[in-house]
Amino acid sequence: MSPLFRRKAADLVEDATTSVTEEASADNRRKNYTPSKKELGVVTPKRAPQGRRVEAAPADRKEAAKVMRERQRVERAEASEGMRNGDERYLLARDRGPERSLVRDIVDSRRTVGSFFIAGAVVVMVGSVVRLQVVQIASNILWALLALAVVVDSIFISQRIKKVVKARFPETGQRMGSLYLYGIMRALTFRRMRVPKPKVELGAKI
């Protein structure tokens, strides 16, 4: 057998062996191959974004101003309602603290002369305009009596505040003079107009 024939025969055997090996590898890959969802036509649903929902930006400046005004109106209404209800988050600095809350309850649990002071002042003002001497004299006497009654009532309110606050908060850092003034000013306001609104009924035991 010539060398040329032997070399051609060897090449044919090598090509046949390589072809068989490649076909076996391809078969193995096809058996172990897992097609992707994209190839199968399956669409993976997108996860909804977590956290706070982001509002769409307004279309123009006019719309943005309208949205801002509406937001401020809602915030003001919420703050006003919270203040009336005595929510500490919305109270003014003068109304915050357990001592101030206690002073409000002390004043709101009793009738005060100061709540009638404004009405009496209006009567006195009208009487002073009348040119009858008797009416003017009566108005001045009424004014003096109202002022005296307010002073006496304020003294009683201050004493009550001092007694109860010292008993409930013996180590308070609040100045008693500030609490007295706070209670007296609240006592001078009509009950229905007080802010925060009263939480206790008249005659309630504090």
Short mmCIF file of C-alpha atoms in Angstrom, two decimals:
data_model
loop_
_atom_site.label_atom_id
_atom_site.label_comp_id
_atom_site.label_asym_id
_atom_site.label_seq_id
_atom_site.Cartn_x
_atom_site.Cartn_y
_atom_site.Cartn_z
CA MET A 1 0.00 0.00 0.00
CA SER A 2 1.40 3.33 -1.06
CA PRO A 3 2.10 6.07 1.50
CA LEU A 4 -0.30 8.42 -0.28
CA PHE A 5 -3.17 5.97 0.10
CA ARG A 6 -2.42 5.40 3.77
CA ARG A 7 -2.41 9.16 4.44
CA LYS A 8 -5.79 9.64 2.73
CA ALA A 9 -7.27 6.74 4.68
CA ALA A 10 -6.03 8.21 7.97
CA ASP A 11 -7.55 11.59 7.06
CA LEU A 12 -10.91 9.99 6.32
CA VAL A 13 -10.90 8.15 9.65
CA GLU A 14 -9.99 11.36 11.54
CA ASP A 15 -12.78 13.33 9.81
CA ALA A 16 -15.31 10.62 10.62
CA THR A 17 -14.25 10.52 14.27
CA THR A 18 -14.45 14.33 14.60
CA SER A 19 -17.93 14.41 13.01
CA VAL A 20 -19.21 11.74 15.40
CA THR A 21 -17.75 13.60 18.40
CA GLU A 22 -19.29 16.94 17.35
CA GLU A 23 -22.70 15.32 16.78
CA ALA A 24 -22.56 13.68 20.23
CA SER A 25 -21.64 17.00 21.86
CA ALA A 26 -24.47 18.74 20.04
CA ASP A 27 -26.90 16.06 21.21
CA ASN A 28 -25.71 16.46 24.79
CA ARG A 29 -26.14 20.26 24.60
CA ARG A 30 -29.65 19.88 23.22
CA LYS A 31 -30.58 17.47 26.04
CA ASN A 32 -29.17 19.70 28.83
CA TYR A 33 -30.19 23.03 27.28
CA THR A 34 -32.97 25.00 28.97
CA PRO A 35 -34.57 27.65 26.76
CA SER A 36 -35.01 31.14 28.22
CA LYS A 37 -38.42 32.66 28.99
CA LYS A 38 -37.87 35.12 26.19
CA GLU A 39 -37.39 32.26 23.71
CA LEU A 40 -40.53 30.58 25.09
CA GLY A 41 -42.54 33.82 24.72
CA VAL A 42 -43.09 34.25 28.48
CA VAL A 43 -42.97 37.86 29.72
CA THR A 44 -41.80 38.41 33.29
CA PRO A 45 -44.12 40.91 35.05
CA LYS A 46 -42.40 44.04 36.30
CA ARG A 47 -42.36 44.61 40.06
CA ALA A 48 -44.28 47.62 41.25
CA PRO A 49 -42.00 50.37 42.67
CA GLN A 50 -41.82 50.38 46.46
CA GLY A 51 -41.93 53.37 48.78
CA ARG A 52 -43.73 56.68 48.46
CA ARG A 53 -45.69 57.24 45.31
CA VAL A 54 -44.22 60.03 43.23
CA GLU A 55 -46.80 62.40 41.86
CA ALA A 56 -46.57 63.51 38.30
CA ALA A 57 -45.02 66.93 37.83
CA PRO A 58 -47.51 69.70 36.97
CA ALA A 59 -47.78 70.58 33.31
CA ASP A 60 -47.01 74.29 33.72
CA ARG A 61 -46.32 76.99 36.33
CA LYS A 62 -50.00 77.87 36.66
CA GLU A 63 -50.89 74.27 37.45
CA ALA A 64 -47.96 74.04 39.88
CA ALA A 65 -49.14 77.15 41.74
CA LYS A 66 -52.65 75.72 41.95
CA VAL A 67 -51.35 72.43 43.37
CA MET A 68 -49.21 74.33 45.90
CA ARG A 69 -52.16 76.47 47.06
CA GLU A 70 -54.35 73.41 47.49
CA ARG A 71 -51.63 71.63 49.47
CA GLN A 72 -51.14 74.66 51.73
CA ARG A 73 -54.88 74.94 52.28
CA VAL A 74 -55.07 71.30 53.38
CA GLU A 75 -52.05 71.72 55.68
CA ARG A 76 -53.53 74.88 57.27
CA ALA A 77 -56.84 73.15 57.86
CA GLU A 78 -55.07 70.15 59.41
CA ALA A 79 -52.96 72.41 61.65
CA SER A 80 -55.99 74.44 62.73
CA GLU A 81 -57.97 71.33 63.60
CA GLY A 82 -55.01 69.86 65.47
CA MET A 83 -54.58 73.08 67.43
CA ARG A 84 -58.23 73.17 68.43
CA ASN A 85 -58.05 69.55 69.58
CA GLY A 86 -54.92 70.15 71.65
CA ASP A 87 -52.56 68.04 69.50
CA GLU A 88 -49.02 68.83 70.70
CA ARG A 89 -47.70 68.71 67.12
CA TYR A 90 -49.72 71.75 66.13
CA LEU A 91 -49.83 73.79 69.34
CA LEU A 92 -48.08 77.11 69.69
CA ALA A 93 -45.12 77.27 72.05
CA ARG A 94 -47.23 79.03 74.67
CA ASP A 95 -49.69 76.09 74.79
CA ARG A 96 -47.24 73.19 74.88
CA GLY A 97 -46.39 71.07 77.86
CA PRO A 98 -48.28 69.07 80.50
CA GLU A 99 -48.32 72.02 82.92
CA ARG A 100 -50.08 74.25 80.39
CA SER A 101 -52.57 71.50 79.65
CA LEU A 102 -53.30 71.22 83.36
CA VAL A 103 -53.77 74.99 83.66
CA ARG A 104 -56.28 74.88 80.79
CA ASP A 105 -58.23 72.16 82.57
CA ILE A 106 -58.24 74.15 85.82
CA VAL A 107 -59.64 77.23 84.09
CA ASP A 108 -62.11 75.30 81.92
CA SER A 109 -63.57 73.39 84.85
CA ARG A 110 -65.00 76.52 86.48
CA ARG A 111 -67.00 79.59 85.57
CA THR A 112 -64.87 82.71 85.46
CA VAL A 113 -65.81 86.36 85.80
CA GLY A 114 -63.40 87.19 83.03
CA SER A 115 -65.55 85.43 80.45
CA PHE A 116 -68.24 88.04 81.08
CA PHE A 117 -65.78 90.92 81.10
CA ILE A 118 -65.93 91.60 77.34
CA ALA A 119 -69.74 91.65 77.35
CA GLY A 120 -69.69 94.01 80.35
CA ALA A 121 -67.15 96.22 78.63
CA VAL A 122 -69.45 96.57 75.60
CA VAL A 123 -72.35 97.59 77.87
CA VAL A 124 -70.14 100.14 79.62
CA MET A 125 -68.95 101.56 76.31
CA VAL A 126 -72.52 101.97 75.03
CA GLY A 127 -73.59 103.54 78.35
CA SER A 128 -70.76 106.05 78.24
CA VAL A 129 -71.97 107.33 74.88
CA VAL A 130 -75.44 108.12 76.21
CA ARG A 131 -75.62 111.73 77.37
CA LEU A 132 -77.72 110.96 80.41
CA GLN A 133 -75.70 111.52 83.55
CA VAL A 134 -77.42 108.70 85.41
CA VAL A 135 -76.54 106.20 82.66
CA GLN A 136 -72.93 107.36 82.58
CA ILE A 137 -72.58 107.06 86.34
CA ALA A 138 -74.10 103.58 86.28
CA SER A 139 -71.71 102.60 83.48
CA ASN A 140 -68.70 103.78 85.47
CA ILE A 141 -69.86 101.88 88.56
CA LEU A 142 -70.42 98.73 86.49
CA TRP A 143 -66.96 99.10 84.96
CA ALA A 144 -65.34 99.42 88.39
CA LEU A 145 -67.25 96.39 89.70
CA LEU A 146 -66.25 94.29 86.69
CA ALA A 147 -62.61 95.26 87.07
CA LEU A 148 -62.65 94.43 90.77
CA ALA A 149 -64.38 91.10 90.15
CA VAL A 150 -61.81 90.17 87.51
CA VAL A 151 -58.95 90.98 89.88
CA VAL A 152 -60.43 88.90 92.69
CA ASP A 153 -61.21 86.01 90.36
CA SER A 154 -57.68 86.13 88.91
CA ILE A 155 -56.26 85.80 92.43
CA PHE A 156 -58.36 82.71 93.07
CA ILE A 157 -57.32 81.21 89.71
CA SER A 158 -53.63 81.83 90.46
CA GLN A 159 -53.89 80.19 93.87
CA ARG A 160 -55.65 77.19 92.37
CA ILE A 161 -53.03 76.87 89.65
CA LYS A 162 -50.19 77.05 92.15
CA LYS A 163 -51.71 74.38 94.39
CA VAL A 164 -52.54 71.86 91.66
CA VAL A 165 -49.39 72.33 89.56
CA LYS A 166 -47.11 72.01 92.58
CA ALA A 167 -48.93 68.82 93.59
CA ARG A 168 -48.84 67.25 90.12
CA PHE A 169 -45.44 68.55 88.96
CA PRO A 170 -43.30 69.23 92.05
CA GLU A 171 -40.12 69.48 89.95
CA THR A 172 -41.55 71.55 87.11
CA GLY A 173 -39.27 73.97 85.32
CA GLN A 174 -42.13 76.28 84.35
CA ARG A 175 -42.24 79.70 85.96
CA MET A 176 -45.36 80.02 88.08
CA GLY A 177 -45.86 83.65 87.08
CA SER A 178 -46.03 82.58 83.43
CA LEU A 179 -48.59 79.91 84.27
CA TYR A 180 -50.68 82.41 86.26
CA LEU A 181 -50.76 84.82 83.32
CA TYR A 182 -51.57 81.98 80.92
CA GLY A 183 -54.53 80.89 83.04
CA ILE A 184 -55.83 84.43 83.58
CA MET A 185 -55.71 85.24 79.86
CA ARG A 186 -57.61 82.05 79.10
CA ALA A 187 -60.17 82.91 81.79
CA LEU A 188 -60.79 86.26 80.04
CA THR A 189 -61.84 84.45 76.84
CA PHE A 190 -65.32 83.13 76.16
CA ARG A 191 -65.41 79.40 76.72
CA ARG A 192 -66.50 78.63 73.15
CA MET A 193 -63.69 80.77 71.73
CA ARG A 194 -60.86 79.15 73.68
CA VAL A 195 -58.08 77.46 71.71
CA PRO A 196 -57.29 74.66 72.36
CA LYS A 197 -60.92 73.90 73.05
CA PRO A 198 -61.89 72.77 76.58
CA LYS A 199 -61.50 69.06 77.28
CA VAL A 200 -63.35 69.08 80.62
CA GLU A 201 -66.89 69.99 81.53
CA LEU A 202 -67.87 72.75 83.93
CA GLY A 203 -67.67 71.51 87.49
CA ALA A 204 -65.28 68.69 86.66
CA LYS A 205 -62.87 67.70 89.42
CA ILE A 206 -59.25 68.39 88.50
#
